[in-house]
């Protein structure tokens, strides 16, 4: 088969065995890959009521048909499991080089099940795969683990692993690959840790078979030529300044979350801006496999107390550990980011949970004794100190390790956790960006900017600008974007290139470029309708898991701050999220019932009956 | 993969090579198999303008996903090529045991291309395949060839081959398998002969892999149990008396074609009736692979001059060689049938061409000198004599070998050839069965009762009875039936069991049972909509070939006798075919334009863009 390997590794950690299975070509076409394969196997094999950190939960690593190909940004994989943070589904994805190697090793997906008696890692050597003891690795940082495995298996080995946070069951522990790329969200690293699985190391030297290499090459060349034409005079802003270049846009529209979303503009925004990062700490830009953008930041900090080297921070990190915590010290933010990477923590939830703790503390709701010291917004030292404590669940870190909703609930104020479905918001205050409010509320993994990011169309004007304050029409728009993002994730592509270059330039984003590339790569002969249907299928399958896990429409909501407290100042002053109105429109657009449940007709239409 | 082997043999007769190719799983799902695969490869590889008997034509043998499985009647294969009779597409299918063996040998399809320098046959031995010289076989009958190959390769060898008619380029030469089963129509045997390919011999001892054996077994058992329940007290009429049992129905409705369609009732009908056949000649019923019906007739004739043994006649044969030639002598009809089988001729076109010649002769349009003797309706001896001459193209047989349209045209009266798109009608006078008239006119292979047989619903009342004289509503109905028949052919099933048992019992026949069996067998997860779409895709792909070959809507027509000469007597007295009205409705139902051409939207919708 082309594009896909059609091969799944089933790793039974309890039994210590690795078996190969064929993935039905029909499942591959219908679910495309990566995120689609993840939900396909989760829905088929995981009890929605299971304990996310128990052996009955499963963890799926999956690549897409374009992963490991020369398709621009064909670099990504998706981790799907039941989340210990949200208690329902999650999928978290990452780029780098590990995913392409996994694909080149002849594997489309790995299903981990059970729990190993002793720490192990999976070694995939171009198709042969086995579990090995991870004795010398347990307790080590992600960098230490990666370096040890590359040392053991030789150059060209690619590693995804957890750090101490995953070992210690931090509910927002990440899985790090290639040292600093993160499948960050919802605690996928904690699930990996609960299984005593420290790492996956891969050597993949094969070539992904392409159905029509001439056509595929021609398409890739066309896209890259156009990309290079666009940036002939000046490199893309994402390469020059990384994703933190977004700070200017969100600050200017008054949706840059500040002090746990108490405000939408941060007075020290310039200190966190991508251009500042470039000036102060950038060593070089770094690209993932087959990516022409290179938004990754290799940075070095020499400031006393914050010394370090690594990658980051991203925009989401300068929001969460920066403005949201009221911290304008980019050195501190960057150092905390390094720690998150090394210890295996999601920077978004780490920062947002700290921000929540800061607000609780400032309001006198969180006793200083519990924290161990005074905690206030703007506490730059605290970022570093508490990140470390969280990963090891030491002291107050043990409470932070539970995430903001459990923390705020413990102190009687769940409404102060800026979450949807138990997961912390990304760096966009939805009061000034209505579509994002709806996207947070309906994202299958809890609040996320990566499950149909309306910021493109509401803030960046890509492919066209739609008023961010308008709520009418956003139901349909968000549904459409969510399905397209599902497709991008499933194909193994990165949103950054794809959303600007591989969809038709219209308010209705149609995955025309993805269609061309997929058909040339796989020979699956998708029609545009079939492909769009596949995106919708994936999103609805995820919804099905949510509903079965008891998280249907009643959980499509936002904290009262978003719904009832008008934005206090800035361009979005006076606004709240018109969630109810948007939800009604959204459910209609999706063909779901008034309780947010896909009906039998919709499920049949999608082959999910 | 399940259900399908995913494997095609490409036999280059010019080069003398056999190569294996993978068939894309998407092609398999989208075209299902057999008839679908045939048109897929024909459309992709054959110039619609090529000479059907030249080396550039290709000949595709293909099985379906249910061929060789325990699905009731999962016995069939389809031969697709450009026809030397109609000058456009044809596909002709057959049951028996050869198709199941081909499938069990690991092959879904064989594409024959080029032309061998010397006669050869293809030997497929459980996956290994090679061309071998056919020196001792050329010139032999189908029975002689089959026996020789079974002798050479041992018991269990299954053979499809041509007789002298195919070698001699008779435009309606058949390909016979298992001695007496015929892929009979449109001259597929002449194409095989033109390639110097005498036979295909197969030993297939593998097992077709089934996706969900438990479910599949349960479904098959359910269908067979219901079938056996229905016929608990009395065996099915098709087993008792063969397809010739249909004589009573067509005679009673006045559509039993008589004397080249000059009448719709035949005074000697009882002599040709299935029950008479049973009484006089039946040795035993014979079933194809995995068929619970057993409509095949093993017969023996001891009448002087007509002595013989073999299989047949079918209903279509007692019409064509019987009533249509005004012959009520079943012994003569049966003997001519034996000869057609042994020499490799289509009984329908053989009889209908003789009937046309008889009418020409009776009207004084065909000089006796050209025939070599006096020829009149009712000439029982003539059946035997001219069948033999036709196969060898001797004397008048050389003109008969061209089929009725070329014969009648030669004598200046093409209107006396009872054909659509150059192929002779089946045994139903469409004036008394309007839907059949539309089916003849729009059948992709020229007139046929097997490309959406409305007789079920217009004559037999299966699944329900619709007035055969009514033309309104037939456009939509015929389109629907054509697509369903395409699906049945593609799946590898026989219409006889399927149309009564595997579709929903409604005027709208929906392939519900086929869906269940296909999904259990293949794991392809078809939705009902996808499956119906596949049937439509196949039919439209065939239409596309017709249009490209210059045979679009202007050829969707019938002879003036059907359109202008009212039926002279009987229950259908006074009727003509309301073709124009039905065609308008039909094109609309199909989403074709007024010239009968599928538009760009329809083609895109079907992935044929």
PDB file of C-alpha atoms in Angstrom, chain A residues 309-552:
ATOM      1  CA  UNK A 309      19.684  26.017  26.775  1.00  0.00           C
ATOM      2  CA  UNK A 310      16.927  24.361  24.904  1.00  0.00           C
ATOM      3  CA  UNK A 311      13.925  25.148  22.753  1.00  0.00           C
ATOM      4  CA  UNK A 312      11.152  27.627  23.303  1.00  0.00           C
ATOM      5  CA  UNK A 313       9.207  29.435  24.425  1.00  0.00           C
ATOM      6  CA  UNK A 314       6.204  29.248  22.118  1.00  0.00           C
ATOM      7  CA  UNK A 315       3.407  31.800  22.122  1.00  0.00           C
ATOM      8  CA  UNK A 316       1.277  29.582  24.341  1.00  0.00           C
ATOM      9  CA  UNK A 317       4.080  29.460  26.858  1.00  0.00           C
ATOM     10  CA  UNK A 318       4.684  33.204  27.008  1.00  0.00           C
ATOM     11  CA  UNK A 319       0.951  33.556  27.632  1.00  0.00           C
ATOM     12  CA  UNK A 320       0.638  30.844  30.280  1.00  0.00           C
ATOM     13  CA  UNK A 321       3.881  31.264  32.187  1.00  0.00           C
ATOM     14  CA  UNK A 322       4.100  34.950  31.262  1.00  0.00           C
ATOM     15  CA  UNK A 323       1.125  37.271  30.974  1.00  0.00           C
ATOM     16  CA  UNK A 324      -1.304  34.882  32.627  1.00  0.00           C
ATOM     17  CA  UNK A 325       0.966  34.789  35.681  1.00  0.00           C
ATOM     18  CA  UNK A 326       1.597  38.520  35.359  1.00  0.00           C
ATOM     19  CA  UNK A 327       5.254  37.800  34.647  1.00  0.00           C
ATOM     20  CA  UNK A 328       7.074  39.976  32.129  1.00  0.00           C
ATOM     21  CA  UNK A 329      10.478  38.444  32.676  1.00  0.00           C
ATOM     22  CA  UNK A 330      11.183  36.487  29.504  1.00  0.00           C
ATOM     23  CA  UNK A 331      14.273  34.866  31.020  1.00  0.00           C
ATOM     24  CA  UNK A 332      12.164  33.379  33.811  1.00  0.00           C
ATOM     25  CA  UNK A 333       9.481  32.270  31.380  1.00  0.00           C
ATOM     26  CA  UNK A 334      12.084  30.661  29.131  1.00  0.00           C
ATOM     27  CA  UNK A 335      13.790  28.916  32.039  1.00  0.00           C
ATOM     28  CA  UNK A 336      10.446  27.539  33.276  1.00  0.00           C
ATOM     29  CA  UNK A 337       9.824  26.392  29.715  1.00  0.00           C
ATOM     30  CA  UNK A 338      13.168  24.548  29.694  1.00  0.00           C
ATOM     31  CA  UNK A 339      12.186  22.843  32.920  1.00  0.00           C
ATOM     32  CA  UNK A 340       8.800  21.842  31.533  1.00  0.00           C
ATOM     33  CA  UNK A 341      10.560  20.283  28.539  1.00  0.00           C
ATOM     34  CA  UNK A 342      13.157  18.478  30.617  1.00  0.00           C
ATOM     35  CA  UNK A 343      10.795  17.270  33.309  1.00  0.00           C
ATOM     36  CA  UNK A 344       7.984  16.536  30.862  1.00  0.00           C
ATOM     37  CA  UNK A 345       5.216  19.032  31.641  1.00  0.00           C
ATOM     38  CA  UNK A 346       2.666  20.845  29.494  1.00  0.00           C
ATOM     39  CA  UNK A 347       3.664  24.510  29.617  1.00  0.00           C
ATOM     40  CA  UNK A 348       0.106  25.723  29.078  1.00  0.00           C
ATOM     41  CA  UNK A 349      -1.454  23.907  31.994  1.00  0.00           C
ATOM     42  CA  UNK A 350       1.605  24.505  34.153  1.00  0.00           C
ATOM     43  CA  UNK A 351       1.396  28.256  33.711  1.00  0.00           C
ATOM     44  CA  UNK A 352      -2.389  28.441  33.811  1.00  0.00           C
ATOM     45  CA  UNK A 353      -2.504  26.388  37.001  1.00  0.00           C
ATOM     46  CA  UNK A 354       0.047  28.677  38.591  1.00  0.00           C
ATOM     47  CA  UNK A 355      -1.999  31.668  37.437  1.00  0.00           C
ATOM     48  CA  UNK A 356      -5.078  30.157  39.041  1.00  0.00           C
ATOM     49  CA  UNK A 357      -3.109  29.561  42.247  1.00  0.00           C
ATOM     50  CA  UNK A 358      -1.908  33.155  42.158  1.00  0.00           C
ATOM     51  CA  UNK A 359      -5.433  34.478  41.891  1.00  0.00           C
ATOM     52  CA  UNK A 360      -6.602  32.162  44.672  1.00  0.00           C
ATOM     53  CA  UNK A 361      -3.706  33.360  46.815  1.00  0.00           C
ATOM     54  CA  UNK A 362      -4.264  37.053  46.055  1.00  0.00           C
ATOM     55  CA  UNK A 363      -7.920  36.686  46.914  1.00  0.00           C
ATOM     56  CA  UNK A 364      -6.967  35.036  50.207  1.00  0.00           C
ATOM     57  CA  UNK A 365      -8.550  31.760  49.222  1.00  0.00           C
ATOM     58  CA  UNK A 366      -5.323  29.750  49.233  1.00  0.00           C
ATOM     59  CA  UNK A 367      -3.506  29.738  52.584  1.00  0.00           C
ATOM     60  CA  UNK A 368       0.142  30.711  52.396  1.00  0.00           C
ATOM     61  CA  UNK A 369       0.902  27.715  54.595  1.00  0.00           C
ATOM     62  CA  UNK A 370      -0.321  25.362  51.886  1.00  0.00           C
ATOM     63  CA  UNK A 371       1.875  27.028  49.300  1.00  0.00           C
ATOM     64  CA  UNK A 372       4.838  27.205  51.620  1.00  0.00           C
ATOM     65  CA  UNK A 373       5.432  30.841  50.864  1.00  0.00           C
ATOM     66  CA  UNK A 374       3.786  34.004  49.630  1.00  0.00           C
ATOM     67  CA  UNK A 375       2.469  33.691  46.059  1.00  0.00           C
ATOM     68  CA  UNK A 376       1.432  36.667  43.909  1.00  0.00           C
ATOM     69  CA  UNK A 377       1.017  37.510  40.242  1.00  0.00           C
ATOM     70  CA  UNK A 378       4.341  38.548  38.773  1.00  0.00           C
ATOM     71  CA  UNK A 379       6.319  36.024  40.804  1.00  0.00           C
ATOM     72  CA  UNK A 380       9.014  35.203  38.245  1.00  0.00           C
ATOM     73  CA  UNK A 381      11.058  33.063  40.628  1.00  0.00           C
ATOM     74  CA  UNK A 382       7.885  31.123  41.419  1.00  0.00           C
ATOM     75  CA  UNK A 383       7.617  29.935  37.809  1.00  0.00           C
ATOM     76  CA  UNK A 384      10.870  28.061  38.090  1.00  0.00           C
ATOM     77  CA  UNK A 385      10.470  26.915  41.650  1.00  0.00           C
ATOM     78  CA  UNK A 386       6.929  25.571  41.288  1.00  0.00           C
ATOM     79  CA  UNK A 387       7.508  23.969  37.917  1.00  0.00           C
ATOM     80  CA  UNK A 388      10.220  21.845  39.510  1.00  0.00           C
ATOM     81  CA  UNK A 389       8.082  21.024  42.559  1.00  0.00           C
ATOM     82  CA  UNK A 390       5.151  20.097  40.320  1.00  0.00           C
ATOM     83  CA  UNK A 391       7.107  17.578  38.278  1.00  0.00           C
ATOM     84  CA  UNK A 392       8.211  15.832  41.463  1.00  0.00           C
ATOM     85  CA  UNK A 393       4.906  16.419  43.270  1.00  0.00           C
ATOM     86  CA  UNK A 394       6.806  17.955  46.154  1.00  0.00           C
ATOM     87  CA  UNK A 395       5.141  20.294  48.625  1.00  0.00           C
ATOM     88  CA  UNK A 396       2.611  22.599  46.961  1.00  0.00           C
ATOM     89  CA  UNK A 397       3.692  21.043  43.670  1.00  0.00           C
ATOM     90  CA  UNK A 398       1.602  18.019  44.602  1.00  0.00           C
ATOM     91  CA  UNK A 399      -1.518  20.183  44.394  1.00  0.00           C
ATOM     92  CA  UNK A 400      -0.387  22.017  41.269  1.00  0.00           C
ATOM     93  CA  UNK A 401       0.209  18.616  39.666  1.00  0.00           C
ATOM     94  CA  UNK A 402      -3.565  18.104  39.701  1.00  0.00           C
ATOM     95  CA  UNK A 403      -4.194  21.049  37.364  1.00  0.00           C
ATOM     96  CA  UNK A 404      -6.168  24.220  37.958  1.00  0.00           C
ATOM     97  CA  UNK A 405      -9.687  22.815  38.199  1.00  0.00           C
ATOM     98  CA  UNK A 406      -8.878  20.317  40.935  1.00  0.00           C
ATOM     99  CA  UNK A 407      -6.809  22.978  42.727  1.00  0.00           C
ATOM    100  CA  UNK A 408      -9.527  25.623  42.568  1.00  0.00           C
ATOM    101  CA  UNK A 409     -12.186  23.104  43.527  1.00  0.00           C
ATOM    102  CA  UNK A 410     -10.144  22.044  46.539  1.00  0.00           C
ATOM    103  CA  UNK A 411     -10.259  25.631  47.740  1.00  0.00           C
ATOM    104  CA  UNK A 412     -13.950  25.966  47.015  1.00  0.00           C
ATOM    105  CA  UNK A 413     -13.703  28.097  43.870  1.00  0.00           C
ATOM    106  CA  UNK A 414     -13.848  25.958  40.752  1.00  0.00           C
ATOM    107  CA  UNK A 415     -15.058  29.012  38.847  1.00  0.00           C
ATOM    108  CA  UNK A 416     -11.560  30.458  39.050  1.00  0.00           C
ATOM    109  CA  UNK A 417     -10.119  27.665  36.918  1.00  0.00           C
ATOM    110  CA  UNK A 418     -10.011  28.925  33.339  1.00  0.00           C
ATOM    111  CA  UNK A 419     -10.853  25.606  31.769  1.00  0.00           C
ATOM    112  CA  UNK A 420     -13.254  23.892  29.441  1.00  0.00           C
ATOM    113  CA  UNK A 421     -13.891  20.202  30.122  1.00  0.00           C
ATOM    114  CA  UNK A 422     -11.222  20.449  32.796  1.00  0.00           C
ATOM    115  CA  UNK A 423      -8.434  21.585  30.491  1.00  0.00           C
ATOM    116  CA  UNK A 424      -6.825  25.005  30.678  1.00  0.00           C
ATOM    117  CA  UNK A 425      -7.452  27.652  28.028  1.00  0.00           C
ATOM    118  CA  UNK A 426      -4.916  28.507  25.385  1.00  0.00           C
ATOM    119  CA  UNK A 427      -3.662  32.078  24.998  1.00  0.00           C
ATOM    120  CA  UNK A 428      -6.773  33.741  23.637  1.00  0.00           C
ATOM    121  CA  UNK A 429      -9.414  35.338  25.862  1.00  0.00           C
ATOM    122  CA  UNK A 430     -12.618  34.178  24.217  1.00  0.00           C
ATOM    123  CA  UNK A 431     -14.592  37.201  25.287  1.00  0.00           C
ATOM    124  CA  UNK A 432     -12.811  39.142  22.590  1.00  0.00           C
ATOM    125  CA  UNK A 433     -12.815  36.205  20.191  1.00  0.00           C
ATOM    126  CA  UNK A 434     -16.246  34.611  20.168  1.00  0.00           C
ATOM    127  CA  UNK A 435     -15.418  31.732  17.845  1.00  0.00           C
ATOM    128  CA  UNK A 436     -12.573  30.704  20.119  1.00  0.00           C
ATOM    129  CA  UNK A 437     -15.039  30.561  23.010  1.00  0.00           C
ATOM    130  CA  UNK A 438     -17.145  28.109  21.088  1.00  0.00           C
ATOM    131  CA  UNK A 439     -14.052  26.171  20.029  1.00  0.00           C
ATOM    132  CA  UNK A 440     -12.878  25.869  23.654  1.00  0.00           C
ATOM    133  CA  UNK A 441     -16.309  24.747  24.807  1.00  0.00           C
ATOM    134  CA  UNK A 442     -16.722  22.102  22.125  1.00  0.00           C
ATOM    135  CA  UNK A 443     -13.160  20.906  21.690  1.00  0.00           C
ATOM    136  CA  UNK A 444     -13.149  17.153  22.288  1.00  0.00           C
ATOM    137  CA  UNK A 445     -10.032  17.329  24.443  1.00  0.00           C
ATOM    138  CA  UNK A 446     -11.055  20.272  26.609  1.00  0.00           C
ATOM    139  CA  UNK A 447      -9.985  23.828  25.868  1.00  0.00           C
ATOM    140  CA  UNK A 448      -7.516  23.908  23.018  1.00  0.00           C
ATOM    141  CA  UNK A 449      -6.417  26.240  20.280  1.00  0.00           C
ATOM    142  CA  UNK A 450      -5.501  23.271  18.096  1.00  0.00           C
ATOM    143  CA  UNK A 451      -8.876  21.642  17.545  1.00  0.00           C
ATOM    144  CA  UNK A 452     -10.152  24.193  15.027  1.00  0.00           C
ATOM    145  CA  UNK A 453      -8.248  27.373  15.753  1.00  0.00           C
ATOM    146  CA  UNK A 454     -10.548  30.316  14.955  1.00  0.00           C
ATOM    147  CA  UNK A 455      -7.694  32.743  15.712  1.00  0.00           C
ATOM    148  CA  UNK A 456      -6.642  32.333  12.104  1.00  0.00           C
ATOM    149  CA  UNK A 457      -9.841  33.755  10.809  1.00  0.00           C
ATOM    150  CA  UNK A 458     -10.741  36.002  13.753  1.00  0.00           C
ATOM    151  CA  UNK A 459      -7.341  37.511  14.509  1.00  0.00           C
ATOM    152  CA  UNK A 460      -4.837  36.774  11.761  1.00  0.00           C
ATOM    153  CA  UNK A 461      -7.175  37.149   8.805  1.00  0.00           C
ATOM    154  CA  UNK A 462      -6.215  33.762   7.340  1.00  0.00           C
ATOM    155  CA  UNK A 463      -7.715  32.943   4.909  1.00  0.00           C
ATOM    156  CA  UNK A 464      -9.891  36.026   5.434  1.00  0.00           C
ATOM    157  CA  UNK A 465     -10.839  38.174   8.414  1.00  0.00           C
ATOM    158  CA  UNK A 466     -14.122  37.607  10.247  1.00  0.00           C
ATOM    159  CA  UNK A 467     -15.120  39.970  13.061  1.00  0.00           C
ATOM    160  CA  UNK A 468     -13.933  38.336  16.295  1.00  0.00           C
ATOM    161  CA  UNK A 469     -16.671  40.034  18.299  1.00  0.00           C
ATOM    162  CA  UNK A 470     -19.479  38.689  16.149  1.00  0.00           C
ATOM    163  CA  UNK A 471     -21.024  35.477  17.403  1.00  0.00           C
ATOM    164  CA  UNK A 472     -23.533  34.935  14.602  1.00  0.00           C
ATOM    165  CA  UNK A 473     -22.335  32.456  12.023  1.00  0.00           C
ATOM    166  CA  UNK A 474     -19.609  31.164  14.298  1.00  0.00           C
ATOM    167  CA  UNK A 475     -21.442  27.878  14.957  1.00  0.00           C
ATOM    168  CA  UNK A 476     -21.144  26.812  11.381  1.00  0.00           C
ATOM    169  CA  UNK A 477     -17.674  28.258  10.989  1.00  0.00           C
ATOM    170  CA  UNK A 478     -16.240  26.529  14.044  1.00  0.00           C
ATOM    171  CA  UNK A 479     -17.764  23.186  13.057  1.00  0.00           C
ATOM    172  CA  UNK A 480     -16.139  23.500   9.655  1.00  0.00           C
ATOM    173  CA  UNK A 481     -12.767  24.489  11.067  1.00  0.00           C
ATOM    174  CA  UNK A 482     -12.836  21.704  13.622  1.00  0.00           C
ATOM    175  CA  UNK A 483     -13.386  19.127  10.900  1.00  0.00           C
ATOM    176  CA  UNK A 484     -10.606  20.600   8.779  1.00  0.00           C
ATOM    177  CA  UNK A 485      -8.212  20.565  11.719  1.00  0.00           C
ATOM    178  CA  UNK A 486      -9.158  16.950  12.373  1.00  0.00           C
ATOM    179  CA  UNK A 487      -8.143  16.236   8.801  1.00  0.00           C
ATOM    180  CA  UNK A 488      -4.856  18.125   9.066  1.00  0.00           C
ATOM    181  CA  UNK A 489      -4.013  16.203  12.233  1.00  0.00           C
ATOM    182  CA  UNK A 490      -5.073  12.936  10.648  1.00  0.00           C
ATOM    183  CA  UNK A 491      -2.998  13.504   7.530  1.00  0.00           C
ATOM    184  CA  UNK A 492       0.122  14.035   9.612  1.00  0.00           C
ATOM    185  CA  UNK A 493       0.517  17.675   8.646  1.00  0.00           C
ATOM    186  CA  UNK A 494       1.150  20.781  10.718  1.00  0.00           C
ATOM    187  CA  UNK A 495      -1.527  23.434  10.837  1.00  0.00           C
ATOM    188  CA  UNK A 496       0.972  26.251  10.267  1.00  0.00           C
ATOM    189  CA  UNK A 497       1.763  25.465   6.654  1.00  0.00           C
ATOM    190  CA  UNK A 498      -1.457  23.754   5.813  1.00  0.00           C
ATOM    191  CA  UNK A 499      -3.957  26.353   6.850  1.00  0.00           C
ATOM    192  CA  UNK A 500      -2.196  29.013   4.809  1.00  0.00           C
ATOM    193  CA  UNK A 501      -1.334  26.945   1.780  1.00  0.00           C
ATOM    194  CA  UNK A 502      -3.308  23.743   1.483  1.00  0.00           C
ATOM    195  CA  UNK A 503      -6.878  24.907   1.787  1.00  0.00           C
ATOM    196  CA  UNK A 504      -8.919  26.973  -0.614  1.00  0.00           C
ATOM    197  CA  UNK A 505      -8.756  30.704   0.092  1.00  0.00           C
ATOM    198  CA  UNK A 506     -12.300  31.210   1.180  1.00  0.00           C
ATOM    199  CA  UNK A 507     -14.258  31.674   4.346  1.00  0.00           C
ATOM    200  CA  UNK A 508     -15.276  28.069   3.825  1.00  0.00           C
ATOM    201  CA  UNK A 509     -11.996  26.275   4.169  1.00  0.00           C
ATOM    202  CA  UNK A 510     -12.045  23.299   1.886  1.00  0.00           C
ATOM    203  CA  UNK A 511      -9.096  20.895   2.101  1.00  0.00           C
ATOM    204  CA  UNK A 512      -8.256  21.078  -1.595  1.00  0.00           C
ATOM    205  CA  UNK A 513      -4.490  20.897  -1.224  1.00  0.00           C
ATOM    206  CA  UNK A 514      -4.653  18.116   1.334  1.00  0.00           C
ATOM    207  CA  UNK A 515      -6.840  16.235  -1.127  1.00  0.00           C
ATOM    208  CA  UNK A 516      -4.293  16.569  -3.923  1.00  0.00           C
ATOM    209  CA  UNK A 517      -1.392  15.486  -1.758  1.00  0.00           C
ATOM    210  CA  UNK A 518      -3.256  12.605  -0.158  1.00  0.00           C
ATOM    211  CA  UNK A 519      -4.442  11.220  -3.467  1.00  0.00           C
ATOM    212  CA  UNK A 520      -1.026  11.470  -5.056  1.00  0.00           C
ATOM    213  CA  UNK A 521       0.581   9.867  -2.011  1.00  0.00           C
ATOM    214  CA  UNK A 522      -1.905   7.104  -1.301  1.00  0.00           C
ATOM    215  CA  UNK A 523      -3.807   6.450  -4.507  1.00  0.00           C
ATOM    216  CA  UNK A 524      -6.895   6.240  -2.311  1.00  0.00           C
ATOM    217  CA  UNK A 525      -8.827   8.384  -4.779  1.00  0.00           C
ATOM    218  CA  UNK A 526     -10.594  10.515  -2.220  1.00  0.00           C
ATOM    219  CA  UNK A 527     -13.228  12.845  -3.543  1.00  0.00           C
ATOM    220  CA  UNK A 528     -13.327  16.224  -1.826  1.00  0.00           C
ATOM    221  CA  UNK A 529     -16.617  15.166  -0.290  1.00  0.00           C
ATOM    222  CA  UNK A 530     -15.173  11.913   1.046  1.00  0.00           C
ATOM    223  CA  UNK A 531     -12.232  13.719   2.543  1.00  0.00           C
ATOM    224  CA  UNK A 532     -14.377  16.328   4.246  1.00  0.00           C
ATOM    225  CA  UNK A 533     -16.587  13.521   5.440  1.00  0.00           C
ATOM    226  CA  UNK A 534     -13.524  11.845   6.952  1.00  0.00           C
ATOM    227  CA  UNK A 535     -12.750  14.963   8.980  1.00  0.00           C
ATOM    228  CA  UNK A 536     -16.323  15.057  10.172  1.00  0.00           C
ATOM    229  CA  UNK A 537     -16.194  11.337  10.955  1.00  0.00           C
ATOM    230  CA  UNK A 538     -13.138  11.788  13.162  1.00  0.00           C
ATOM    231  CA  UNK A 539     -14.667  14.698  15.043  1.00  0.00           C
ATOM    232  CA  UNK A 540     -17.948  12.854  15.563  1.00  0.00           C
ATOM    233  CA  UNK A 541     -16.186   9.684  16.658  1.00  0.00           C
ATOM    234  CA  UNK A 542     -14.396  11.742  19.293  1.00  0.00           C
ATOM    235  CA  UNK A 543     -17.712  13.246  20.352  1.00  0.00           C
ATOM    236  CA  UNK A 544     -19.119   9.751  20.664  1.00  0.00           C
ATOM    237  CA  UNK A 545     -16.366   8.864  23.095  1.00  0.00           C
ATOM    238  CA  UNK A 546     -17.106  12.022  25.094  1.00  0.00           C
ATOM    239  CA  UNK A 547     -20.805  11.255  25.248  1.00  0.00           C
ATOM    240  CA  UNK A 548     -20.118   7.675  26.331  1.00  0.00           C
ATOM    241  CA  UNK A 549     -17.742   8.986  28.985  1.00  0.00           C
ATOM    242  CA  UNK A 550     -20.550  11.175  30.328  1.00  0.00           C
ATOM    243  CA  UNK A 551     -19.293  14.425  28.849  1.00  0.00           C
ATOM    244  CA  UNK A 552     -21.935  15.473  26.333  1.00  0.00           C
TER     245      UNK A 552
END
